[in-house]
Coordinates of C-alpha atoms in Angstrom, one line a residue:
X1 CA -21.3 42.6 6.6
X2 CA -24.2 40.3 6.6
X3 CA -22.7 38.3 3.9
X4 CA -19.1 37.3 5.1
X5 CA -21.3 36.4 8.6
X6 CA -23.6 34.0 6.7
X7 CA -20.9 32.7 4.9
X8 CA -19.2 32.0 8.3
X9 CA -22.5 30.6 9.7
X10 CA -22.6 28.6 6.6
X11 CA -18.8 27.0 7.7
X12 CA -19.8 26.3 11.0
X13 CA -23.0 24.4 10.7
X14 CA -20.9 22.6 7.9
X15 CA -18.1 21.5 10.3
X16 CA -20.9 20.5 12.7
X17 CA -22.6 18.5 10.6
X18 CA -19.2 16.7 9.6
X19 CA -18.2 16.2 13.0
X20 CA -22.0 14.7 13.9
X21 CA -22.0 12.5 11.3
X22 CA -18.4 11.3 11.7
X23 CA -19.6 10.6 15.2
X24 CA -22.5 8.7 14.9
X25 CA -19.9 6.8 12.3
X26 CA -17.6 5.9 15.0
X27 CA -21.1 4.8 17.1
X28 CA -22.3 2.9 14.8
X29 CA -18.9 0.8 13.9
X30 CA -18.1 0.3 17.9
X31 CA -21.9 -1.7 18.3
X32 CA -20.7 -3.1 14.9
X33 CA -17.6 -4.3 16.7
X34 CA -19.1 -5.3 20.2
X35 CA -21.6 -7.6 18.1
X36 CA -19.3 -8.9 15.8
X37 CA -17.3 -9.8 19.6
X38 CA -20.2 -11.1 21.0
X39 CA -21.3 -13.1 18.5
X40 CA -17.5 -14.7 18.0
X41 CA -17.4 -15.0 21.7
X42 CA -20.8 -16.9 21.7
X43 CA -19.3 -19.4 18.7
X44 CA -16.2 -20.1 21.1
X45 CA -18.1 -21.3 23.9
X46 CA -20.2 -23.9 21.5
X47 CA -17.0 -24.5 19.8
X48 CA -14.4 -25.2 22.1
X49 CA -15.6 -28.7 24.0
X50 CA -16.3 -30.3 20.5
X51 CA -12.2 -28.8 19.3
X52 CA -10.9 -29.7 22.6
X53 CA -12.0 -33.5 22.4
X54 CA -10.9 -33.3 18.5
X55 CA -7.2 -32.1 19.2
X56 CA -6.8 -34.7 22.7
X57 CA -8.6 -37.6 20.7
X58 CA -9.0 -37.2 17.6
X59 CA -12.7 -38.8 17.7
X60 CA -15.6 -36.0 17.5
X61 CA -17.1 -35.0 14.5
X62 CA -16.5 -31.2 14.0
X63 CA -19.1 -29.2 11.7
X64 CA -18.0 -27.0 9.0
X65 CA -17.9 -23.3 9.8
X66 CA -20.0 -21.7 7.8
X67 CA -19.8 -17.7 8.8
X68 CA -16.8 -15.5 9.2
X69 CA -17.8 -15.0 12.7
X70 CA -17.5 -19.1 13.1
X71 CA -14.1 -19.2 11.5
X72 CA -12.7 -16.6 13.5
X73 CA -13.6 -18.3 16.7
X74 CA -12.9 -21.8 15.4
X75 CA -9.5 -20.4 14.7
X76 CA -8.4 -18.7 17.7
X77 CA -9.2 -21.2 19.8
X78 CA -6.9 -23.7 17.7
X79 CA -4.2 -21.4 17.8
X80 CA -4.9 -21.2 21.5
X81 CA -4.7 -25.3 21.7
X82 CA -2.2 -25.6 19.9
X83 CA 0.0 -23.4 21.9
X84 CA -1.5 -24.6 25.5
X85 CA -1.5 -29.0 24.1
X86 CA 1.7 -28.9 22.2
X87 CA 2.4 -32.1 20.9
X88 CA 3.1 -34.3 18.0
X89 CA -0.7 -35.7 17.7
X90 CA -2.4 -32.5 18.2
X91 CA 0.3 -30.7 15.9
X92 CA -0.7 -33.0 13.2
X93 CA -5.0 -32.7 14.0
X94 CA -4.9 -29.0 14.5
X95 CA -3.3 -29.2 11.0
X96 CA -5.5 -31.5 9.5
X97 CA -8.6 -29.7 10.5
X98 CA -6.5 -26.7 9.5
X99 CA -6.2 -27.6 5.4
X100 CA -10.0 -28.9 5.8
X101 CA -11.9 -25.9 7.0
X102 CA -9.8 -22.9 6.8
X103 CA -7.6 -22.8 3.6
X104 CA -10.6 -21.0 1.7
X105 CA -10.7 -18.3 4.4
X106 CA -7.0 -18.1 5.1
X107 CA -6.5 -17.6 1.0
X108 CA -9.5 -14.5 0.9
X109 CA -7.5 -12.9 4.1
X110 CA -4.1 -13.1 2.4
X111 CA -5.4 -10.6 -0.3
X112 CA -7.0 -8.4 2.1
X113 CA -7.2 -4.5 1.7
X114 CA -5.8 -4.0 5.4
X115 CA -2.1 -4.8 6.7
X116 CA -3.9 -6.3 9.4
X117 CA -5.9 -9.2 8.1
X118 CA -2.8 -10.3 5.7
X119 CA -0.1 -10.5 8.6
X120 CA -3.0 -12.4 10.9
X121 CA -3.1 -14.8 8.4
X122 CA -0.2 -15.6 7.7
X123 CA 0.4 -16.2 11.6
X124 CA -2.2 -18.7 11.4
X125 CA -1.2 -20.3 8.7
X126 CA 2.9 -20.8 10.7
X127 CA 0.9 -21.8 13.5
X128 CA -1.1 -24.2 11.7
X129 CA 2.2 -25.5 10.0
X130 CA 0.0 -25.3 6.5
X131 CA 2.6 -25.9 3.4
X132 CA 0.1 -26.3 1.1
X133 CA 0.6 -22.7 1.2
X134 CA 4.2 -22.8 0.2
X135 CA 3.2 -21.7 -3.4
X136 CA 1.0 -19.1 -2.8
X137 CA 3.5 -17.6 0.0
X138 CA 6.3 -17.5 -2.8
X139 CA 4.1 -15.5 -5.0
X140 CA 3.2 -13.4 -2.9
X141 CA 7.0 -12.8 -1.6
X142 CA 7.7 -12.2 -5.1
X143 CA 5.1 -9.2 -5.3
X144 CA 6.4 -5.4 -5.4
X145 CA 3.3 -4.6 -2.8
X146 CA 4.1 -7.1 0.0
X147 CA 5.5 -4.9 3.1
X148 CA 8.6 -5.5 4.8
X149 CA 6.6 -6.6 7.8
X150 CA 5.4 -9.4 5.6
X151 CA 8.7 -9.7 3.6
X152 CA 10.1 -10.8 7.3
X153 CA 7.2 -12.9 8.1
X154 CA 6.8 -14.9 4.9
X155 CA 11.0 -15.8 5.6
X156 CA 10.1 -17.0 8.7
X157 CA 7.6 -19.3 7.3
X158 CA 10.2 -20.4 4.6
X159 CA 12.5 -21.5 6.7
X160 CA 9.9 -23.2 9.2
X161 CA 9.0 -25.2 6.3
X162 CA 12.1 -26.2 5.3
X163 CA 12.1 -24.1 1.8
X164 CA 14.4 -25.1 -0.8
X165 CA 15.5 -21.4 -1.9
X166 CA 14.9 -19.5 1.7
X167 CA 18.7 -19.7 1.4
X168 CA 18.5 -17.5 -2.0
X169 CA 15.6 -15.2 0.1
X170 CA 17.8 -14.5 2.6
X171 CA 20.6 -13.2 0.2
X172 CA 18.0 -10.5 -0.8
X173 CA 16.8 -8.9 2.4
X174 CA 17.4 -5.4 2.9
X175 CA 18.9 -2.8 5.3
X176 CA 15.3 -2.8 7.4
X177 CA 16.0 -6.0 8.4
X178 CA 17.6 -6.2 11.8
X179 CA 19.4 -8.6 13.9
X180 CA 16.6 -9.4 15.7
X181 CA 14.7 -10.3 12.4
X182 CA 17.4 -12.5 11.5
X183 CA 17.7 -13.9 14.9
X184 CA 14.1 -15.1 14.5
X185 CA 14.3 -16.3 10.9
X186 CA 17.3 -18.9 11.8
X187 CA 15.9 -19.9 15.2
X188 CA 13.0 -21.3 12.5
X189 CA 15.6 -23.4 10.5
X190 CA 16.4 -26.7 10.8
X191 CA 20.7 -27.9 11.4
X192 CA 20.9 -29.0 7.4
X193 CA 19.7 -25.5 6.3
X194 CA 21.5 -23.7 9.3
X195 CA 24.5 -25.6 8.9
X196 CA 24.6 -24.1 5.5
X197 CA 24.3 -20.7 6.9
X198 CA 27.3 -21.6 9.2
X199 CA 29.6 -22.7 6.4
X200 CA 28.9 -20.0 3.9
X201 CA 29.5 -17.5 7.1
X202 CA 31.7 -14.8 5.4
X203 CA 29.1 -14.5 2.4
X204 CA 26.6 -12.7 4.7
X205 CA 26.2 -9.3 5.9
X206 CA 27.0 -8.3 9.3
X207 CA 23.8 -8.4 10.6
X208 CA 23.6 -11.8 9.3
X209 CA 26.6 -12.5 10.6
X210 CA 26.2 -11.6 14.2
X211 CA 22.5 -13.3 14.1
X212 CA 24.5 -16.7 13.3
X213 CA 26.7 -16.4 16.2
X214 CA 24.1 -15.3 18.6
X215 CA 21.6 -17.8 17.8
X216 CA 24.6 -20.8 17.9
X217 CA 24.6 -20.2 21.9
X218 CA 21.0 -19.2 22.4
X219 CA 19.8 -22.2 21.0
X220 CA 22.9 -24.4 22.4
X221 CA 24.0 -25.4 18.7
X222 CA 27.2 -27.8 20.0
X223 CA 28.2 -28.8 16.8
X224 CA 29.4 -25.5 15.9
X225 CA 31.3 -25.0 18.3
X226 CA 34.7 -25.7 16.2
X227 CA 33.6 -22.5 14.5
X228 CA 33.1 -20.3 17.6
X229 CA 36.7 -21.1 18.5
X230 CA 38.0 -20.4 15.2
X231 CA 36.4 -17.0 15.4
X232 CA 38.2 -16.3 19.1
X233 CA 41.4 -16.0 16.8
X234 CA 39.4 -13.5 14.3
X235 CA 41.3 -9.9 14.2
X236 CA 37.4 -8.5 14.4
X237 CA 37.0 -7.8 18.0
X238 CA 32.9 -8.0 17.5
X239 CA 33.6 -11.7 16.0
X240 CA 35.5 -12.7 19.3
X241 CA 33.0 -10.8 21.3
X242 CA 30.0 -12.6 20.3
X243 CA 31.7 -16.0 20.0
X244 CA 32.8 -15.5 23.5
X245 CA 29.1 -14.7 25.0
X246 CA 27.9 -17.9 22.7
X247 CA 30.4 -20.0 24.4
X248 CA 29.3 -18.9 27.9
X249 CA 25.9 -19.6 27.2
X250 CA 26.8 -22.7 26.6
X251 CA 28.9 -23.3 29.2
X252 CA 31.8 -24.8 27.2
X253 CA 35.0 -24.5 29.2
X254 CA 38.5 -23.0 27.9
X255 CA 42.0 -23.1 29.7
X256 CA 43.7 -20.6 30.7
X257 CA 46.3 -20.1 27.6
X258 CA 43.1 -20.1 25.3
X259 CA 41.0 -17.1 27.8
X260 CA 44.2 -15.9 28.4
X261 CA 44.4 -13.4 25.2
X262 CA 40.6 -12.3 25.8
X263 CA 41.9 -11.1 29.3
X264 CA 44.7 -9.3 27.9
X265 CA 42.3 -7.8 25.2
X266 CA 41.9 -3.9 24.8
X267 CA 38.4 -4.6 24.2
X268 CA 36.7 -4.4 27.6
X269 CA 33.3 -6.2 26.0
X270 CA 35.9 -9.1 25.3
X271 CA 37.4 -9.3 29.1
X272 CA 33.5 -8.9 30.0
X273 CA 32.5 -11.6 27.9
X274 CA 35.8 -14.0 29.0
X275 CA 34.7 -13.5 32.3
X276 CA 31.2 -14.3 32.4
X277 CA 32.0 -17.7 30.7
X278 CA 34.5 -18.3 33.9
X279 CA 31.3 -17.4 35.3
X280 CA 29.1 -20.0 33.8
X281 CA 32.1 -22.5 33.6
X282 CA 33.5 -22.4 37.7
X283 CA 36.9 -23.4 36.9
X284 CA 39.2 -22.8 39.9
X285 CA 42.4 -22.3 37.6
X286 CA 40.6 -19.2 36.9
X287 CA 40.8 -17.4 40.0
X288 CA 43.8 -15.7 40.2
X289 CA 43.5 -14.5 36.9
X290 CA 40.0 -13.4 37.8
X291 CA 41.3 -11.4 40.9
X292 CA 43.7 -8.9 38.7
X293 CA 40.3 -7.8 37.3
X294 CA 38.6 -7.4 40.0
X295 CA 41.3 -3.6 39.4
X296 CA 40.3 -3.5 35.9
X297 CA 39.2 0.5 34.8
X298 CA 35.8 -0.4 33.7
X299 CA 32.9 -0.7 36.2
X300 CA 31.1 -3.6 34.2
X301 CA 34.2 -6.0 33.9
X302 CA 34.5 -5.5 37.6
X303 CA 31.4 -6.2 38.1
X304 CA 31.3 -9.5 36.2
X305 CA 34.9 -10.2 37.5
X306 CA 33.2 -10.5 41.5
X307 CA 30.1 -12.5 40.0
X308 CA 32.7 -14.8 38.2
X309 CA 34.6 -15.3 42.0
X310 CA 31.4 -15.4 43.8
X311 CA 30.4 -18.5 41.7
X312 CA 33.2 -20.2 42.6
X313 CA 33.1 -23.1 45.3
X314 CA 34.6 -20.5 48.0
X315 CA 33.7 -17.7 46.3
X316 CA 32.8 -15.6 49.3
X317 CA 35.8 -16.1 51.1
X318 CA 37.9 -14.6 47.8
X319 CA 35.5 -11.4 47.7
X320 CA 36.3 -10.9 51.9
X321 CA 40.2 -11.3 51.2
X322 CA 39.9 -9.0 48.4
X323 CA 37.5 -6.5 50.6
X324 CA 40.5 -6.8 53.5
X325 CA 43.8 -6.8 51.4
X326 CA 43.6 -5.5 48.0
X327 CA 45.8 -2.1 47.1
X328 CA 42.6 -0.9 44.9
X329 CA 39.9 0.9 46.5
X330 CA 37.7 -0.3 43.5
X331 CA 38.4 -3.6 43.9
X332 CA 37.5 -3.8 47.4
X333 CA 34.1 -2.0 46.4
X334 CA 33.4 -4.3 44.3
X335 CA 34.3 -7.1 46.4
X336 CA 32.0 -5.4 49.2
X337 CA 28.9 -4.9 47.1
X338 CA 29.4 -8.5 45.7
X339 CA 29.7 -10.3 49.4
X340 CA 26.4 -8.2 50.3
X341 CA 24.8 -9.9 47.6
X342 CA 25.9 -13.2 48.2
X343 CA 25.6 -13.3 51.7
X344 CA 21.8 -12.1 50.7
X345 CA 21.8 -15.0 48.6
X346 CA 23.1 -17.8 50.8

């Protein structure tokens, strides 16, 4: 018996000793980390009068960092002035100063062991606008270790600085990229490159695709509106559907005979998405086509339907007729909750 309890013994000191010294492991590392804070902390309040007169004026002498704790400070608070003082001169400074100091540092983190350090530095380097790095960025695309994370960051960056093949890159993303990835890559791109996306439309994946449209209205791209309208006529109901919601963003009226069709569509997101641009667009042709539906079957075209006649110039006194005289007890609910909300509003 004495045995199996000593081995037991044996197990449990064992543990403890484990657990102790992964404790006073985790101790140690957190003062590690406080100092390491501190000490960037104490850098940041030397630093940032002598950066803050270098990004406004261009005029103070700023010393060479020559610690990591001095980089790290140095470069957060650029980041932070560039975000806070964003203009031309200080763009251009920030970037200067940038390629001077930090390339060195910026190269040593993009090789880095941890996730972490590699995606930091590559914000800083899109922040800092730094296309020296253009190379070493395609290289490192190019690798079979890079993460998707930085797969999606590094396209970013190509299209930010204007990348001759970030048209070929995007051709071979992957299924982990989403629409909101996409979104962000093209909002990047300048109109020559974007433009190109536009016209090549049909060679891209859906998700592609659907970014396109989306970003034409979020980012109020007029001159491609031709090829919103050409998509209204597309038998794809999610092509007319997004076009749609791109044209109401930017508020770009159609007549009747065009919205017409969308109306009439068994779609419901298409009559929802008709209406909010008679929303957006306060056309009084519109009304009585609005009114029929205010009786439509599905809650949220309703809804939109009463916003759409509550924008209009006498848009209260539509919803109160409607409330008063209408044969569908869903339209005049909807009517009633829309004039309480207007009348809230007033």
């Amino acid at each position: 018996m004495s045995n199996p309890l000593m081995l037991f013994s044996l197990i449990v000191v064992t543990l403890w000793i484990i657990l102790l010294a992964i404790f006073l492991y985790l101790i140690v590392q957190k003062r590690k980390d406080l100092r390491w804070k501190k000490e960037v902390e104490t850098y940041k309040r030397l630093y940032e009068p002598i950066l803050l007169r270098y990004v406004a004026y261009g005029d103070e002498q700023v010393p060479a960092p020559s610690s990591s704790a001095q980089y790290v400070a140095m470069i957060e608070l650029l980041d932070h002035f560039i975000r806070v003082l964003a203009n031309g001169d200080v763009r251009a400074r920030v970037t200067s100063l940038a390629e001077t100091y930090f390339a060195d540092y910026l190269h040593k983190q993009l090789y880095h062991r941890r996730l972490g350090r590699r995606m930091n530095a590559l914000f800083y380097i899109e922040d800092f606008e730094l296309r020296s790095f253009l190379p070493e960025l395609e290289n490192m695309y190019e690798q079979k270790r890079v993460t998707t994370m930085e797969k999606r960051q590094l396209l970013k960056m190509f299209a930010l600085f204007q990348h001759p093949h970030v048209y070929e890159y995007m051709k071979q993303t992957d299924d982990s990229f989403t629409q909101f990835d996409y979104r962000l890559i093209l909002s990047r791109m300048d109109d020559e490159t974007f433009a190109k996306m536009v016209d090549h439309f049909f060679d891209w994946n859906e998700k592609i695709q659907y970014a396109i449209i989306d970003m034409i209205g979020i980012m109020q791209k007029l001159a491609h509106i031709p090829f919103l309208l050409t998509l209204l006529r597309h038998k794809q109901s999610e092509y007319r559907v997004r076009a749609l919601k791109a044209l109401a963003q930017m508020a770009y009226p159609l007549d009747v005979e065009q919205l017409h069709v969308h109306f009439q569509s068994s779609v419901w997101q298409e009559r929802l998405m008709a209406l909010r641009l008679c929303a957006r667009t306060r056309r009084q042709e519109m009304v009585d086509h609005i009114v029929l539906l205010m009786k439509d079957a599905v809650f949220s075209v309703r809804s939109q339907a009463a916003e759409a006649l509550l924008r209009m110039p006498n848009g209260l006194d539509i919803l109160e007729h409607i409330a008063q005289t209408s044969d569908d007890r869903y339209a005049r609910d909807m009517a009633l909750e829309w004039l309480e909300r207007g009348r809230e509003h007033d």
